[in-house]
């Protein structure tokens, strides 16, 4: 780090507080609240149906369980890649755009899963998730490769 200059992705607000990783922090916060909401929905449906474990053969409960599980499956890698992208590039416009797309995709998917019939929100959420995770993965690889001389790849 240059004398007194913060590393890429770190800045200070007007009060001197670090604002490092704010895009990832906000994204993780929204995804965390989404996961709590999805888990709560599963709990309510289980209670209403008298189901302690599993889905009890209830299609609505199965869809709720899978919506929660799907978010749980995709959120970690998406947020890890987002954090790496933000850490290496900073809160630049394309990192912010990818964060908005990823969070939006994660919000769309369970909306589509809640429908008793196939719903475009489910497909849109899934496709946007795949696309943003793929772009973030390529971005972090591209950002890392120039610095790979010390990792034995050069």
PDB file of N, CA, C and O in Angstrom, residues 24-91:
ATOM      1  N   UNK A  24     -20.584  -5.813  -1.030  1.00  0.00           N
ATOM      2  CA  UNK A  24     -20.747  -7.182  -0.555  1.00  0.00           C
ATOM      3  C   UNK A  24     -21.526  -7.212   0.758  1.00  0.00           C
ATOM      4  O   UNK A  24     -22.382  -8.092   0.956  1.00  0.00           O
ATOM      5  N   UNK A  25     -21.255  -6.266   1.635  1.00  0.00           N
ATOM      6  CA  UNK A  25     -21.954  -6.241   2.919  1.00  0.00           C
ATOM      7  C   UNK A  25     -23.457  -6.052   2.730  1.00  0.00           C
ATOM      8  O   UNK A  25     -24.263  -6.761   3.347  1.00  0.00           O
ATOM      9  N   UNK A  26     -23.846  -5.123   1.887  1.00  0.00           N
ATOM     10  CA  UNK A  26     -25.273  -4.891   1.634  1.00  0.00           C
ATOM     11  C   UNK A  26     -25.888  -6.118   0.965  1.00  0.00           C
ATOM     12  O   UNK A  26     -26.977  -6.570   1.356  1.00  0.00           O
ATOM     13  N   UNK A  27     -25.198  -6.681  -0.008  1.00  0.00           N
ATOM     14  CA  UNK A  27     -25.704  -7.867  -0.702  1.00  0.00           C
ATOM     15  C   UNK A  27     -25.883  -9.033   0.262  1.00  0.00           C
ATOM     16  O   UNK A  27     -26.915  -9.707   0.251  1.00  0.00           O
ATOM     17  N   UNK A  28     -24.893  -9.270   1.110  1.00  0.00           N
ATOM     18  CA  UNK A  28     -24.973 -10.359   2.085  1.00  0.00           C
ATOM     19  C   UNK A  28     -26.102 -10.115   3.080  1.00  0.00           C
ATOM     20  O   UNK A  28     -26.805 -11.052   3.483  1.00  0.00           O
ATOM     21  N   UNK A  29     -26.297  -8.871   3.470  1.00  0.00           N
ATOM     22  CA  UNK A  29     -27.388  -8.546   4.380  1.00  0.00           C
ATOM     23  C   UNK A  29     -28.749  -8.849   3.775  1.00  0.00           C
ATOM     24  O   UNK A  29     -29.616  -9.447   4.424  1.00  0.00           O
ATOM     25  N   UNK A  30     -28.944  -8.459   2.528  1.00  0.00           N
ATOM     26  CA  UNK A  30     -30.219  -8.722   1.851  1.00  0.00           C
ATOM     27  C   UNK A  30     -30.428 -10.229   1.687  1.00  0.00           C
ATOM     28  O   UNK A  30     -31.515 -10.754   1.964  1.00  0.00           O
ATOM     29  N   UNK A  31     -29.390 -10.941   1.254  1.00  0.00           N
ATOM     30  CA  UNK A  31     -29.491 -12.400   1.084  1.00  0.00           C
ATOM     31  C   UNK A  31     -29.754 -13.066   2.438  1.00  0.00           C
ATOM     32  O   UNK A  31     -30.548 -14.008   2.533  1.00  0.00           O
ATOM     33  N   UNK A  32     -29.116 -12.585   3.495  1.00  0.00           N
ATOM     34  CA  UNK A  32     -29.349 -13.134   4.830  1.00  0.00           C
ATOM     35  C   UNK A  32     -30.802 -12.976   5.251  1.00  0.00           C
ATOM     36  O   UNK A  32     -31.424 -13.912   5.770  1.00  0.00           O
ATOM     37  N   UNK A  33     -31.370 -11.792   5.018  1.00  0.00           N
ATOM     38  CA  UNK A  33     -32.784 -11.580   5.344  1.00  0.00           C
ATOM     39  C   UNK A  33     -33.695 -12.454   4.482  1.00  0.00           C
ATOM     40  O   UNK A  33     -34.696 -12.981   4.966  1.00  0.00           O
ATOM     41  N   UNK A  34     -33.327 -12.616   3.213  1.00  0.00           N
ATOM     42  CA  UNK A  34     -34.092 -13.500   2.335  1.00  0.00           C
ATOM     43  C   UNK A  34     -34.091 -14.925   2.878  1.00  0.00           C
ATOM     44  O   UNK A  34     -35.141 -15.583   2.935  1.00  0.00           O
ATOM     45  N   UNK A  35     -32.932 -15.418   3.286  1.00  0.00           N
ATOM     46  CA  UNK A  35     -32.844 -16.778   3.824  1.00  0.00           C
ATOM     47  C   UNK A  35     -33.692 -16.949   5.081  1.00  0.00           C
ATOM     48  O   UNK A  35     -34.357 -17.978   5.249  1.00  0.00           O
ATOM     49  N   UNK A  36     -33.690 -15.941   5.944  1.00  0.00           N
ATOM     50  CA  UNK A  36     -34.527 -16.011   7.143  1.00  0.00           C
ATOM     51  C   UNK A  36     -36.000 -16.062   6.741  1.00  0.00           C
ATOM     52  O   UNK A  36     -36.777 -16.857   7.279  1.00  0.00           O
ATOM     53  N   UNK A  37     -36.390 -15.229   5.785  1.00  0.00           N
ATOM     54  CA  UNK A  37     -37.777 -15.242   5.311  1.00  0.00           C
ATOM     55  C   UNK A  37     -38.175 -16.573   4.703  1.00  0.00           C
ATOM     56  O   UNK A  37     -39.269 -17.094   4.967  1.00  0.00           O
ATOM     57  N   UNK A  38     -37.299 -17.144   3.900  1.00  0.00           N
ATOM     58  CA  UNK A  38     -37.590 -18.440   3.278  1.00  0.00           C
ATOM     59  C   UNK A  38     -37.668 -19.547   4.324  1.00  0.00           C
ATOM     60  O   UNK A  38     -38.539 -20.426   4.256  1.00  0.00           O
ATOM     61  N   UNK A  39     -36.781 -19.511   5.311  1.00  0.00           N
ATOM     62  CA  UNK A  39     -36.814 -20.513   6.384  1.00  0.00           C
ATOM     63  C   UNK A  39     -38.087 -20.373   7.210  1.00  0.00           C
ATOM     64  O   UNK A  39     -38.711 -21.372   7.585  1.00  0.00           O
ATOM     65  N   UNK A  40     -38.485 -19.139   7.477  1.00  0.00           N
ATOM     66  CA  UNK A  40     -39.700 -18.893   8.251  1.00  0.00           C
ATOM     67  C   UNK A  40     -40.926 -19.424   7.511  1.00  0.00           C
ATOM     68  O   UNK A  40     -41.821 -20.019   8.113  1.00  0.00           O
ATOM     69  N   UNK A  41     -40.949 -19.227   6.198  1.00  0.00           N
ATOM     70  CA  UNK A  41     -42.058 -19.755   5.388  1.00  0.00           C
ATOM     71  C   UNK A  41     -42.124 -21.273   5.495  1.00  0.00           C
ATOM     72  O   UNK A  41     -43.207 -21.853   5.641  1.00  0.00           O
ATOM     73  N   UNK A  42     -40.988 -21.939   5.427  1.00  0.00           N
ATOM     74  CA  UNK A  42     -40.950 -23.397   5.585  1.00  0.00           C
ATOM     75  C   UNK A  42     -41.505 -23.780   6.955  1.00  0.00           C
ATOM     76  O   UNK A  42     -42.334 -24.698   7.075  1.00  0.00           O
ATOM     77  N   UNK A  43     -41.075 -23.081   7.994  1.00  0.00           N
ATOM     78  CA  UNK A  43     -41.548 -23.385   9.348  1.00  0.00           C
ATOM     79  C   UNK A  43     -43.062 -23.215   9.472  1.00  0.00           C
ATOM     80  O   UNK A  43     -43.740 -24.057  10.073  1.00  0.00           O
ATOM     81  N   UNK A  44     -43.583 -22.131   8.905  1.00  0.00           N
ATOM     82  CA  UNK A  44     -45.033 -21.908   8.958  1.00  0.00           C
ATOM     83  C   UNK A  44     -45.800 -23.018   8.238  1.00  0.00           C
ATOM     84  O   UNK A  44     -46.822 -23.507   8.746  1.00  0.00           O
ATOM     85  N   UNK A  45     -45.317 -23.409   7.057  1.00  0.00           N
ATOM     86  CA  UNK A  45     -45.992 -24.464   6.299  1.00  0.00           C
ATOM     87  C   UNK A  45     -45.892 -25.814   7.007  1.00  0.00           C
ATOM     88  O   UNK A  45     -46.853 -26.588   7.007  1.00  0.00           O
ATOM     89  N   UNK A  46     -44.754 -26.089   7.616  1.00  0.00           N
ATOM     90  CA  UNK A  46     -44.613 -27.342   8.373  1.00  0.00           C
ATOM     91  C   UNK A  46     -45.566 -27.358   9.566  1.00  0.00           C
ATOM     92  O   UNK A  46     -46.223 -28.358   9.836  1.00  0.00           O
ATOM     93  N   UNK A  47     -45.642 -26.260  10.266  1.00  0.00           N
ATOM     94  CA  UNK A  47     -46.538 -26.177  11.431  1.00  0.00           C
ATOM     95  C   UNK A  47     -47.995 -26.350  10.991  1.00  0.00           C
ATOM     96  O   UNK A  47     -48.748 -27.099  11.627  1.00  0.00           O
ATOM     97  N   UNK A  48     -48.373 -25.656   9.928  1.00  0.00           N
ATOM     98  CA  UNK A  48     -49.761 -25.730   9.446  1.00  0.00           C
ATOM     99  C   UNK A  48     -50.118 -27.144   9.001  1.00  0.00           C
ATOM    100  O   UNK A  48     -51.261 -27.584   9.167  1.00  0.00           O
ATOM    101  N   UNK A  49     -49.150 -27.861   8.449  1.00  0.00           N
ATOM    102  CA  UNK A  49     -49.399 -29.218   7.962  1.00  0.00           C
ATOM    103  C   UNK A  49     -49.069 -30.310   8.957  1.00  0.00           C
ATOM    104  O   UNK A  49     -49.210 -31.497   8.642  1.00  0.00           O
ATOM    105  N   UNK A  50     -48.602 -29.939  10.142  1.00  0.00           N
ATOM    106  CA  UNK A  50     -48.232 -30.934  11.137  1.00  0.00           C
ATOM    107  C   UNK A  50     -47.056 -31.797  10.708  1.00  0.00           C
ATOM    108  O   UNK A  50     -46.966 -32.971  11.056  1.00  0.00           O
ATOM    109  N   UNK A  51     -46.142 -31.197   9.957  1.00  0.00           N
ATOM    110  CA  UNK A  51     -44.978 -31.921   9.439  1.00  0.00           C
ATOM    111  C   UNK A  51     -43.748 -31.499  10.237  1.00  0.00           C
ATOM    112  O   UNK A  51     -43.417 -30.321  10.289  1.00  0.00           O
ATOM    113  N   UNK A  52     -43.085 -32.475  10.857  1.00  0.00           N
ATOM    114  CA  UNK A  52     -41.904 -32.178  11.646  1.00  0.00           C
ATOM    115  C   UNK A  52     -40.635 -32.179  10.800  1.00  0.00           C
ATOM    116  O   UNK A  52     -39.741 -31.359  10.995  1.00  0.00           O
ATOM    117  N   UNK A  53     -40.550 -33.112   9.869  1.00  0.00           N
ATOM    118  CA  UNK A  53     -39.350 -33.279   9.058  1.00  0.00           C
ATOM    119  C   UNK A  53     -39.762 -33.584   7.626  1.00  0.00           C
ATOM    120  O   UNK A  53     -40.720 -34.320   7.401  1.00  0.00           O
ATOM    121  N   UNK A  54     -39.032 -33.021   6.672  1.00  0.00           N
ATOM    122  CA  UNK A  54     -39.357 -33.279   5.270  1.00  0.00           C
ATOM    123  C   UNK A  54     -40.515 -32.417   4.806  1.00  0.00           C
ATOM    124  O   UNK A  54     -40.774 -31.352   5.354  1.00  0.00           O
ATOM    125  N   UNK A  55     -41.224 -32.909   3.793  1.00  0.00           N
ATOM    126  CA  UNK A  55     -42.328 -32.124   3.235  1.00  0.00           C
ATOM    127  C   UNK A  55     -43.695 -32.780   3.422  1.00  0.00           C
ATOM    128  O   UNK A  55     -44.718 -32.215   3.044  1.00  0.00           O
ATOM    129  N   UNK A  56     -43.743 -33.996   3.986  1.00  0.00           N
ATOM    130  CA  UNK A  56     -45.014 -34.664   4.246  1.00  0.00           C
ATOM    131  C   UNK A  56     -45.864 -34.889   3.012  1.00  0.00           C
ATOM    132  O   UNK A  56     -47.077 -35.040   3.123  1.00  0.00           O
ATOM    133  N   UNK A  57     -45.248 -34.872   1.827  1.00  0.00           N
ATOM    134  CA  UNK A  57     -46.005 -35.059   0.595  1.00  0.00           C
ATOM    135  C   UNK A  57     -46.775 -33.824   0.149  1.00  0.00           C
ATOM    136  O   UNK A  57     -47.550 -33.889  -0.795  1.00  0.00           O
ATOM    137  N   UNK A  58     -46.557 -32.708   0.811  1.00  0.00           N
ATOM    138  CA  UNK A  58     -47.244 -31.461   0.478  1.00  0.00           C
ATOM    139  C   UNK A  58     -46.445 -30.719  -0.589  1.00  0.00           C
ATOM    140  O   UNK A  58     -45.317 -30.278  -0.340  1.00  0.00           O
ATOM    141  N   UNK A  59     -46.997 -30.540  -1.799  1.00  0.00           N
ATOM    142  CA  UNK A  59     -46.250 -29.873  -2.878  1.00  0.00           C
ATOM    143  C   UNK A  59     -45.862 -28.428  -2.554  1.00  0.00           C
ATOM    144  O   UNK A  59     -44.784 -27.981  -2.948  1.00  0.00           O
ATOM    145  N   UNK A  60     -46.709 -27.706  -1.830  1.00  0.00           N
ATOM    146  CA  UNK A  60     -46.370 -26.320  -1.455  1.00  0.00           C
ATOM    147  C   UNK A  60     -45.189 -26.299  -0.497  1.00  0.00           C
ATOM    148  O   UNK A  60     -44.291 -25.455  -0.612  1.00  0.00           O
ATOM    149  N   UNK A  61     -45.177 -27.235   0.443  1.00  0.00           N
ATOM    150  CA  UNK A  61     -44.072 -27.316   1.391  1.00  0.00           C
ATOM    151  C   UNK A  61     -42.791 -27.745   0.680  1.00  0.00           C
ATOM    152  O   UNK A  61     -41.721 -27.189   0.939  1.00  0.00           O
ATOM    153  N   UNK A  62     -42.909 -28.701  -0.227  1.00  0.00           N
ATOM    154  CA  UNK A  62     -41.740 -29.127  -1.006  1.00  0.00           C
ATOM    155  C   UNK A  62     -41.143 -27.948  -1.772  1.00  0.00           C
ATOM    156  O   UNK A  62     -39.922 -27.745  -1.771  1.00  0.00           O
ATOM    157  N   UNK A  63     -41.997 -27.150  -2.410  1.00  0.00           N
ATOM    158  CA  UNK A  63     -41.510 -25.986  -3.158  1.00  0.00           C
ATOM    159  C   UNK A  63     -40.837 -24.981  -2.223  1.00  0.00           C
ATOM    160  O   UNK A  63     -39.795 -24.408  -2.568  1.00  0.00           O
ATOM    161  N   UNK A  64     -41.406 -24.782  -1.034  1.00  0.00           N
ATOM    162  CA  UNK A  64     -40.808 -23.848  -0.072  1.00  0.00           C
ATOM    163  C   UNK A  64     -39.455 -24.359   0.424  1.00  0.00           C
ATOM    164  O   UNK A  64     -38.496 -23.585   0.550  1.00  0.00           O
ATOM    165  N   UNK A  65     -39.374 -25.654   0.699  1.00  0.00           N
ATOM    166  CA  UNK A  65     -38.109 -26.258   1.133  1.00  0.00           C
ATOM    167  C   UNK A  65     -37.058 -26.101   0.041  1.00  0.00           C
ATOM    168  O   UNK A  65     -35.909 -25.734   0.303  1.00  0.00           O
ATOM    169  N   UNK A  66     -37.433 -26.371  -1.199  1.00  0.00           N
ATOM    170  CA  UNK A  66     -36.479 -26.271  -2.301  1.00  0.00           C
ATOM    171  C   UNK A  66     -36.080 -24.821  -2.592  1.00  0.00           C
ATOM    172  O   UNK A  66     -34.934 -24.545  -2.948  1.00  0.00           O
ATOM    173  N   UNK A  67     -37.011 -23.880  -2.432  1.00  0.00           N
ATOM    174  CA  UNK A  67     -36.660 -22.469  -2.632  1.00  0.00           C
ATOM    175  C   UNK A  67     -35.613 -22.041  -1.603  1.00  0.00           C
ATOM    176  O   UNK A  67     -34.632 -21.366  -1.942  1.00  0.00           O
ATOM    177  N   UNK A  68     -35.812 -22.456  -0.345  1.00  0.00           N
ATOM    178  CA  UNK A  68     -34.841 -22.146   0.708  1.00  0.00           C
ATOM    179  C   UNK A  68     -33.511 -22.836   0.425  1.00  0.00           C
ATOM    180  O   UNK A  68     -32.435 -22.225   0.498  1.00  0.00           O
ATOM    181  N   UNK A  69     -33.567 -24.113   0.074  1.00  0.00           N
ATOM    182  CA  UNK A  69     -32.340 -24.875  -0.192  1.00  0.00           C
ATOM    183  C   UNK A  69     -31.585 -24.310  -1.392  1.00  0.00           C
ATOM    184  O   UNK A  69     -30.357 -24.204  -1.361  1.00  0.00           O
ATOM    185  N   UNK A  70     -32.312 -23.929  -2.436  1.00  0.00           N
ATOM    186  CA  UNK A  70     -31.661 -23.396  -3.628  1.00  0.00           C
ATOM    187  C   UNK A  70     -30.909 -22.111  -3.294  1.00  0.00           C
ATOM    188  O   UNK A  70     -29.775 -21.906  -3.742  1.00  0.00           O
ATOM    189  N   UNK A  71     -31.525 -21.255  -2.501  1.00  0.00           N
ATOM    190  CA  UNK A  71     -30.847 -20.018  -2.108  1.00  0.00           C
ATOM    191  C   UNK A  71     -29.621 -20.346  -1.259  1.00  0.00           C
ATOM    192  O   UNK A  71     -28.555 -19.748  -1.430  1.00  0.00           O
ATOM    193  N   UNK A  72     -29.776 -21.318  -0.365  1.00  0.00           N
ATOM    194  CA  UNK A  72     -28.665 -21.734   0.485  1.00  0.00           C
ATOM    195  C   UNK A  72     -27.521 -22.320  -0.343  1.00  0.00           C
ATOM    196  O   UNK A  72     -26.349 -22.147   0.001  1.00  0.00           O
ATOM    197  N   UNK A  73     -27.855 -22.980  -1.432  1.00  0.00           N
ATOM    198  CA  UNK A  73     -26.836 -23.571  -2.301  1.00  0.00           C
ATOM    199  C   UNK A  73     -26.075 -22.513  -3.101  1.00  0.00           C
ATOM    200  O   UNK A  73     -24.863 -22.632  -3.298  1.00  0.00           O
ATOM    201  N   UNK A  74     -26.767 -21.496  -3.586  1.00  0.00           N
ATOM    202  CA  UNK A  74     -26.152 -20.518  -4.469  1.00  0.00           C
ATOM    203  C   UNK A  74     -25.589 -19.288  -3.753  1.00  0.00           C
ATOM    204  O   UNK A  74     -24.648 -18.663  -4.243  1.00  0.00           O
ATOM    205  N   UNK A  75     -26.173 -18.911  -2.620  1.00  0.00           N
ATOM    206  CA  UNK A  75     -25.745 -17.680  -1.947  1.00  0.00           C
ATOM    207  C   UNK A  75     -24.259 -17.688  -1.569  1.00  0.00           C
ATOM    208  O   UNK A  75     -23.567 -16.692  -1.830  1.00  0.00           O
ATOM    209  N   UNK A  76     -23.729 -18.765  -0.981  1.00  0.00           N
ATOM    210  CA  UNK A  76     -22.319 -18.697  -0.566  1.00  0.00           C
ATOM    211  C   UNK A  76     -21.342 -18.430  -1.710  1.00  0.00           C
ATOM    212  O   UNK A  76     -20.505 -17.524  -1.607  1.00  0.00           O
ATOM    213  N   UNK A  77     -21.438 -19.173  -2.801  1.00  0.00           N
ATOM    214  CA  UNK A  77     -20.475 -18.968  -3.890  1.00  0.00           C
ATOM    215  C   UNK A  77     -20.665 -17.606  -4.535  1.00  0.00           C
ATOM    216  O   UNK A  77     -19.689 -16.928  -4.872  1.00  0.00           O
ATOM    217  N   UNK A  78     -21.908 -17.175  -4.679  1.00  0.00           N
ATOM    218  CA  UNK A  78     -22.153 -15.852  -5.252  1.00  0.00           C
ATOM    219  C   UNK A  78     -21.559 -14.748  -4.398  1.00  0.00           C
ATOM    220  O   UNK A  78     -20.911 -13.822  -4.907  1.00  0.00           O
ATOM    221  N   UNK A  79     -21.752 -14.846  -3.090  1.00  0.00           N
ATOM    222  CA  UNK A  79     -21.230 -13.813  -2.190  1.00  0.00           C
ATOM    223  C   UNK A  79     -19.705 -13.873  -2.063  1.00  0.00           C
ATOM    224  O   UNK A  79     -19.048 -12.831  -1.962  1.00  0.00           O
ATOM    225  N   UNK A  80     -19.145 -15.075  -2.081  1.00  0.00           N
ATOM    226  CA  UNK A  80     -17.683 -15.201  -2.041  1.00  0.00           C
ATOM    227  C   UNK A  80     -17.071 -14.567  -3.289  1.00  0.00           C
ATOM    228  O   UNK A  80     -16.120 -13.776  -3.204  1.00  0.00           O
ATOM    229  N   UNK A  81     -17.613 -14.903  -4.448  1.00  0.00           N
ATOM    230  CA  UNK A  81     -17.090 -14.326  -5.697  1.00  0.00           C
ATOM    231  C   UNK A  81     -17.298 -12.819  -5.730  1.00  0.00           C
ATOM    232  O   UNK A  81     -16.421 -12.082  -6.190  1.00  0.00           O
ATOM    233  N   UNK A  82     -18.440 -12.346  -5.249  1.00  0.00           N
ATOM    234  CA  UNK A  82     -18.692 -10.911  -5.199  1.00  0.00           C
ATOM    235  C   UNK A  82     -17.672 -10.218  -4.294  1.00  0.00           C
ATOM    236  O   UNK A  82     -17.124  -9.174  -4.652  1.00  0.00           O
ATOM    237  N   UNK A  83     -17.394 -10.806  -3.137  1.00  0.00           N
ATOM    238  CA  UNK A  83     -16.410 -10.228  -2.224  1.00  0.00           C
ATOM    239  C   UNK A  83     -15.020 -10.182  -2.865  1.00  0.00           C
ATOM    240  O   UNK A  83     -14.307  -9.179  -2.742  1.00  0.00           O
ATOM    241  N   UNK A  84     -14.647 -11.254  -3.552  1.00  0.00           N
ATOM    242  CA  UNK A  84     -13.336 -11.276  -4.219  1.00  0.00           C
ATOM    243  C   UNK A  84     -13.273 -10.241  -5.340  1.00  0.00           C
ATOM    244  O   UNK A  84     -12.250  -9.562  -5.514  1.00  0.00           O
ATOM    245  N   UNK A  85     -14.356 -10.116  -6.088  1.00  0.00           N
ATOM    246  CA  UNK A  85     -14.399  -9.117  -7.167  1.00  0.00           C
ATOM    247  C   UNK A  85     -14.315  -7.710  -6.596  1.00  0.00           C
ATOM    248  O   UNK A  85     -13.547  -6.875  -7.088  1.00  0.00           O
ATOM    249  N   UNK A  86     -15.080  -7.443  -5.541  1.00  0.00           N
ATOM    250  CA  UNK A  86     -15.051  -6.113  -4.943  1.00  0.00           C
ATOM    251  C   UNK A  86     -13.697  -5.829  -4.305  1.00  0.00           C
ATOM    252  O   UNK A  86     -13.162  -4.722  -4.403  1.00  0.00           O
ATOM    253  N   UNK A  87     -13.117  -6.818  -3.675  1.00  0.00           N
ATOM    254  CA  UNK A  87     -11.808  -6.647  -3.030  1.00  0.00           C
ATOM    255  C   UNK A  87     -10.719  -6.353  -4.057  1.00  0.00           C
ATOM    256  O   UNK A  87      -9.819  -5.564  -3.816  1.00  0.00           O
ATOM    257  N   UNK A  88     -10.815  -6.981  -5.227  1.00  0.00           N
ATOM    258  CA  UNK A  88      -9.764  -6.787  -6.229  1.00  0.00           C
ATOM    259  C   UNK A  88     -10.004  -5.574  -7.117  1.00  0.00           C
ATOM    260  O   UNK A  88      -9.046  -4.945  -7.559  1.00  0.00           O
ATOM    261  N   UNK A  89     -11.258  -5.235  -7.388  1.00  0.00           N
ATOM    262  CA  UNK A  89     -11.554  -4.142  -8.315  1.00  0.00           C
ATOM    263  C   UNK A  89     -12.105  -2.907  -7.620  1.00  0.00           C
ATOM    264  O   UNK A  89     -12.096  -1.825  -8.193  1.00  0.00           O
ATOM    265  N   UNK A  90     -12.608  -3.079  -6.416  1.00  0.00           N
ATOM    266  CA  UNK A  90     -13.262  -1.976  -5.728  1.00  0.00           C
ATOM    267  C   UNK A  90     -14.739  -1.936  -6.092  1.00  0.00           C
ATOM    268  O   UNK A  90     -15.227  -2.754  -6.870  1.00  0.00           O
ATOM    269  N   UNK A  91     -15.456  -0.979  -5.522  1.00  0.00           N
ATOM    270  CA  UNK A  91     -16.896  -0.890  -5.784  1.00  0.00           C
ATOM    271  C   UNK A  91     -17.184  -0.173  -7.110  1.00  0.00           C
ATOM    272  O   UNK A  91     -17.915   0.808  -7.165  1.00  0.00           O
TER     273      UNK A  91
END
